[in-house]
Short mmCIF file of C-alpha atoms in Angstrom, two decimals:
data_model
loop_
_atom_site.label_atom_id
_atom_site.label_comp_id
_atom_site.label_asym_id
_atom_site.label_seq_id
_atom_site.Cartn_x
_atom_site.Cartn_y
_atom_site.Cartn_z
CA TYR A 1 144.76 182.70 127.86
CA HIS A 2 146.49 184.14 131.03
CA ALA A 3 145.60 187.42 132.13
CA PRO A 4 148.08 190.16 132.52
CA PRO A 5 149.09 191.51 135.97
CA SER A 6 147.29 194.88 136.39
CA SER A 7 150.93 196.61 136.94
CA SER A 8 151.53 195.71 133.09
CA GLY A 9 148.98 198.20 131.97
CA LEU A 10 147.52 195.89 129.70
CA SER A 11 143.57 195.15 129.58
CA GLY A 12 142.46 191.73 131.03
CA SER A 13 139.93 191.07 128.36
CA VAL A 14 141.19 188.94 125.68
CA GLY A 15 138.87 190.99 123.34
CA ASP A 16 141.26 193.81 123.25
CA TYR A 17 144.22 191.55 121.65
CA TYR A 18 144.57 190.85 118.00
CA TYR A 19 146.99 188.79 115.83
CA ALA A 20 148.02 189.01 112.57
CA PHE A 21 151.31 187.00 110.26
CA GLY A 22 154.06 188.72 108.47
CA SER A 23 157.19 189.47 108.53
CA GLU A 24 158.40 191.45 111.24
CA SER A 25 159.90 194.09 109.24
CA ALA A 26 156.27 194.84 107.25
CA LEU A 27 155.25 195.84 110.95
CA PRO A 28 154.29 199.65 110.68
CA GLU A 29 155.98 201.64 113.66
CA GLU A 30 152.29 201.98 115.38
CA LEU A 31 151.68 198.43 115.37
CA ARG A 32 155.38 197.75 116.44
CA SER A 33 154.70 199.96 119.26
CA LYS A 34 151.50 197.52 120.17
CA ARG A 35 153.22 194.21 119.90
CA VAL A 36 153.07 192.53 123.26
CA GLY A 37 153.73 189.20 122.04
CA GLY A 38 154.28 186.47 119.36
CA GLN A 39 156.79 184.03 118.07
CA GLY A 40 158.46 184.00 114.11
CA ARG A 41 156.13 185.45 111.82
CA LEU A 42 153.23 185.40 114.46
CA HIS A 43 152.42 188.91 115.89
CA ILE A 44 150.29 189.77 119.15
CA PHE A 45 149.01 193.26 119.45
CA HIS A 46 147.11 195.17 122.22
CA LEU A 47 144.63 197.17 120.58
CA PRO A 48 141.99 197.78 123.33
CA GLU A 49 140.52 201.04 121.10
CA GLY A 50 140.32 198.09 118.34
CA PRO A 51 142.05 197.90 114.80
CA ALA A 52 139.81 200.85 113.40
CA MET A 53 141.97 203.48 115.41
CA LEU A 54 144.96 202.80 114.02
CA GLN A 55 146.58 205.03 111.70
CA VAL A 56 148.04 202.45 109.21
CA GLY A 57 148.02 202.84 105.46
CA ALA A 58 148.34 200.49 102.74
CA THR A 59 152.10 199.58 101.86
CA LYS A 60 154.10 198.61 98.70
CA GLY A 61 156.66 196.43 99.03
CA ASN A 62 157.47 192.87 98.44
CA ARG A 63 156.62 189.30 100.33
CA ARG A 64 158.96 191.10 103.66
CA SER A 65 156.11 194.03 103.59
CA ALA A 66 153.41 191.87 103.73
CA MET A 67 150.74 191.32 106.84
CA SER A 68 147.75 189.49 106.86
CA VAL A 69 144.79 191.28 108.27
CA LEU A 70 144.31 191.81 111.97
CA LYS A 71 142.29 189.10 113.74
CA GLN A 72 140.85 189.15 116.91
CA LEU A 73 141.72 187.07 119.78
CA THR A 74 138.46 185.29 121.91
CA GLU A 75 138.48 182.58 124.43
CA ARG A 76 140.40 179.16 124.36
CA MET A 77 141.19 180.32 120.37
CA LYS A 78 144.43 178.24 119.26
CA ILE A 79 146.57 179.83 116.94
CA SER A 80 148.95 177.82 115.05
CA GLN A 81 152.00 179.21 113.23
CA THR A 82 151.29 176.85 110.22
CA PHE A 83 148.77 177.17 107.26
CA PRO A 84 145.45 176.39 108.09
CA PRO A 85 143.89 173.65 106.01
CA TYR A 86 142.25 175.23 102.80
CA GLN A 87 138.29 175.47 102.93
CA MET A 88 136.78 175.15 99.47
CA GLU A 89 133.43 176.93 99.19
CA LYS A 90 130.66 174.70 99.44
CA ASP A 91 129.31 175.67 96.10
CA ASN A 92 132.28 174.32 94.39
CA ARG A 93 132.28 172.24 91.52
CA ASN A 94 134.87 170.41 89.51
CA HIS A 95 133.64 170.12 85.66
CA VAL A 96 136.94 168.24 84.63
CA SER A 97 136.21 164.85 82.99
CA ASP A 98 136.31 161.98 85.69
CA ALA A 99 139.54 160.65 83.73
CA ALA A 100 141.26 164.33 84.90
CA LYS A 101 139.74 163.53 88.05
CA GLU A 102 141.41 160.38 88.20
CA ILE A 103 144.60 161.68 87.44
CA GLU A 104 144.49 164.30 89.86
CA ARG A 105 143.32 161.53 92.38
CA GLN A 106 146.82 159.50 91.52
CA ALA A 107 148.77 162.43 91.67
CA VAL A 108 147.40 164.00 95.13
CA SER A 109 147.70 160.28 96.61
CA LYS A 110 151.32 160.77 96.34
CA LEU A 111 151.61 164.11 98.20
CA THR A 112 152.41 163.60 101.75
CA PRO A 113 153.17 166.44 104.39
CA GLN A 114 156.95 165.25 104.79
CA GLY A 115 157.56 165.13 101.01
CA ILE A 116 156.25 169.00 100.88
CA MET A 117 158.55 170.08 103.79
CA ALA A 118 161.12 168.50 102.57
CA GLU A 119 160.67 170.02 98.89
CA LEU A 120 160.10 173.68 100.49
CA LYS A 121 163.10 173.15 103.16
CA GLU A 122 165.18 172.42 99.88
CA LEU A 123 164.23 175.18 98.08
CA THR A 124 164.52 177.64 100.89
CA SER A 125 167.93 176.52 102.08
CA PHE A 126 169.59 179.03 99.62
CA ASN A 127 171.47 181.92 101.52
CA SER A 128 170.18 184.25 99.19
CA ARG A 129 168.20 184.57 96.12
CA SER A 130 168.83 188.49 95.31
CA PHE A 131 169.97 189.62 92.03
CA ARG A 132 172.26 191.61 93.55
CA GLU A 133 174.55 188.83 94.29
CA ALA A 134 174.83 186.96 90.64
CA LYS A 135 176.44 183.62 92.01
CA ALA A 136 173.51 183.02 94.49
CA SER A 137 170.98 183.99 91.74
CA ALA A 138 172.58 181.67 89.24
CA ASP A 139 172.83 179.09 91.72
CA VAL A 140 168.68 179.26 92.20
CA GLN A 141 168.45 179.47 88.85
CA ALA A 142 170.09 176.23 87.84
CA PHE A 143 168.62 174.58 90.97
CA LEU A 144 165.05 175.47 89.66
CA ARG A 145 166.11 174.19 85.97
CA ARG A 146 167.44 171.00 87.05
CA LYS A 147 163.93 170.31 89.14
CA PHE A 148 162.02 170.83 86.33
CA GLU A 149 164.25 169.11 83.85
CA ALA A 150 164.23 166.09 86.07
CA THR A 151 160.07 165.87 85.93
CA GLY A 152 160.52 165.74 82.06
CA TYR A 153 159.76 169.53 81.11
CA THR A 154 161.65 171.75 78.66
CA VAL A 155 163.00 174.68 80.22
CA CYS A 156 164.09 178.22 79.03
CA LEU A 157 164.80 181.38 80.60
CA HIS A 158 163.37 184.65 80.27
CA THR A 159 165.63 187.59 81.37
CA PHE A 160 164.64 190.69 81.93
CA ARG A 161 164.99 194.03 84.14
CA ASN A 162 163.18 195.17 87.11
CA GLY A 163 165.20 197.44 89.32
CA GLY A 164 167.77 195.02 88.70
CA PRO A 165 168.82 192.18 86.42
CA ALA A 166 165.91 189.12 87.15
CA THR A 167 164.99 185.65 85.26
CA ASN A 168 161.96 183.88 85.22
CA ILE A 169 162.53 179.91 84.63
CA VAL A 170 160.10 178.92 82.39
CA ALA A 171 158.90 174.89 82.39
CA TYR A 172 156.70 173.79 79.17
CA VAL A 173 155.39 170.64 77.60
CA PRO A 174 156.04 171.71 73.81
CA GLY A 175 152.57 171.35 72.42
CA THR A 176 151.29 169.29 69.08
CA GLY A 177 148.59 172.13 68.51
CA GLY A 178 148.11 175.34 68.83
CA SER A 179 148.09 175.30 72.92
CA GLU A 180 151.10 174.61 75.13
CA GLU A 181 151.32 173.48 79.01
CA LEU A 182 152.95 175.93 81.22
CA VAL A 183 153.96 176.13 84.89
#
């Protein structure tokens, strides 16, 4: 942490700064005016009165209007733009059988950060997924269908309207009894 110069009008106390993650388009105007730094989806705000003084209400919308909770900065704090490792609760217990645990262990052992990143990059490489662009939407649906079919799932499409045409791609394993597996 480097204190800003006194001529900046900003506080020299690190505790007067907060950060949050989210799309820039999700920032309410009051927070936008208090943004003093950040990069990408990481935003740093100067809030010497604390976040309780903000007049920001809950908003409705989609993923582009989502923001994380504001967190206070502290001395020597390191903020990463990547998601932190998931921390399980201490009293969490896995109640599946030993055979199921072994299958899970084998499946997880094949996952790598590079493989996951490659999948995410491929999934997010489309210029648009908007229902307003029929060809782009059809391309993404075909991609997802191929991905699921390549892993052995049976795939069907569920079309509906929600402010415009929408399609769920449903992958499943046909069951032999009264239940089926859905992805």
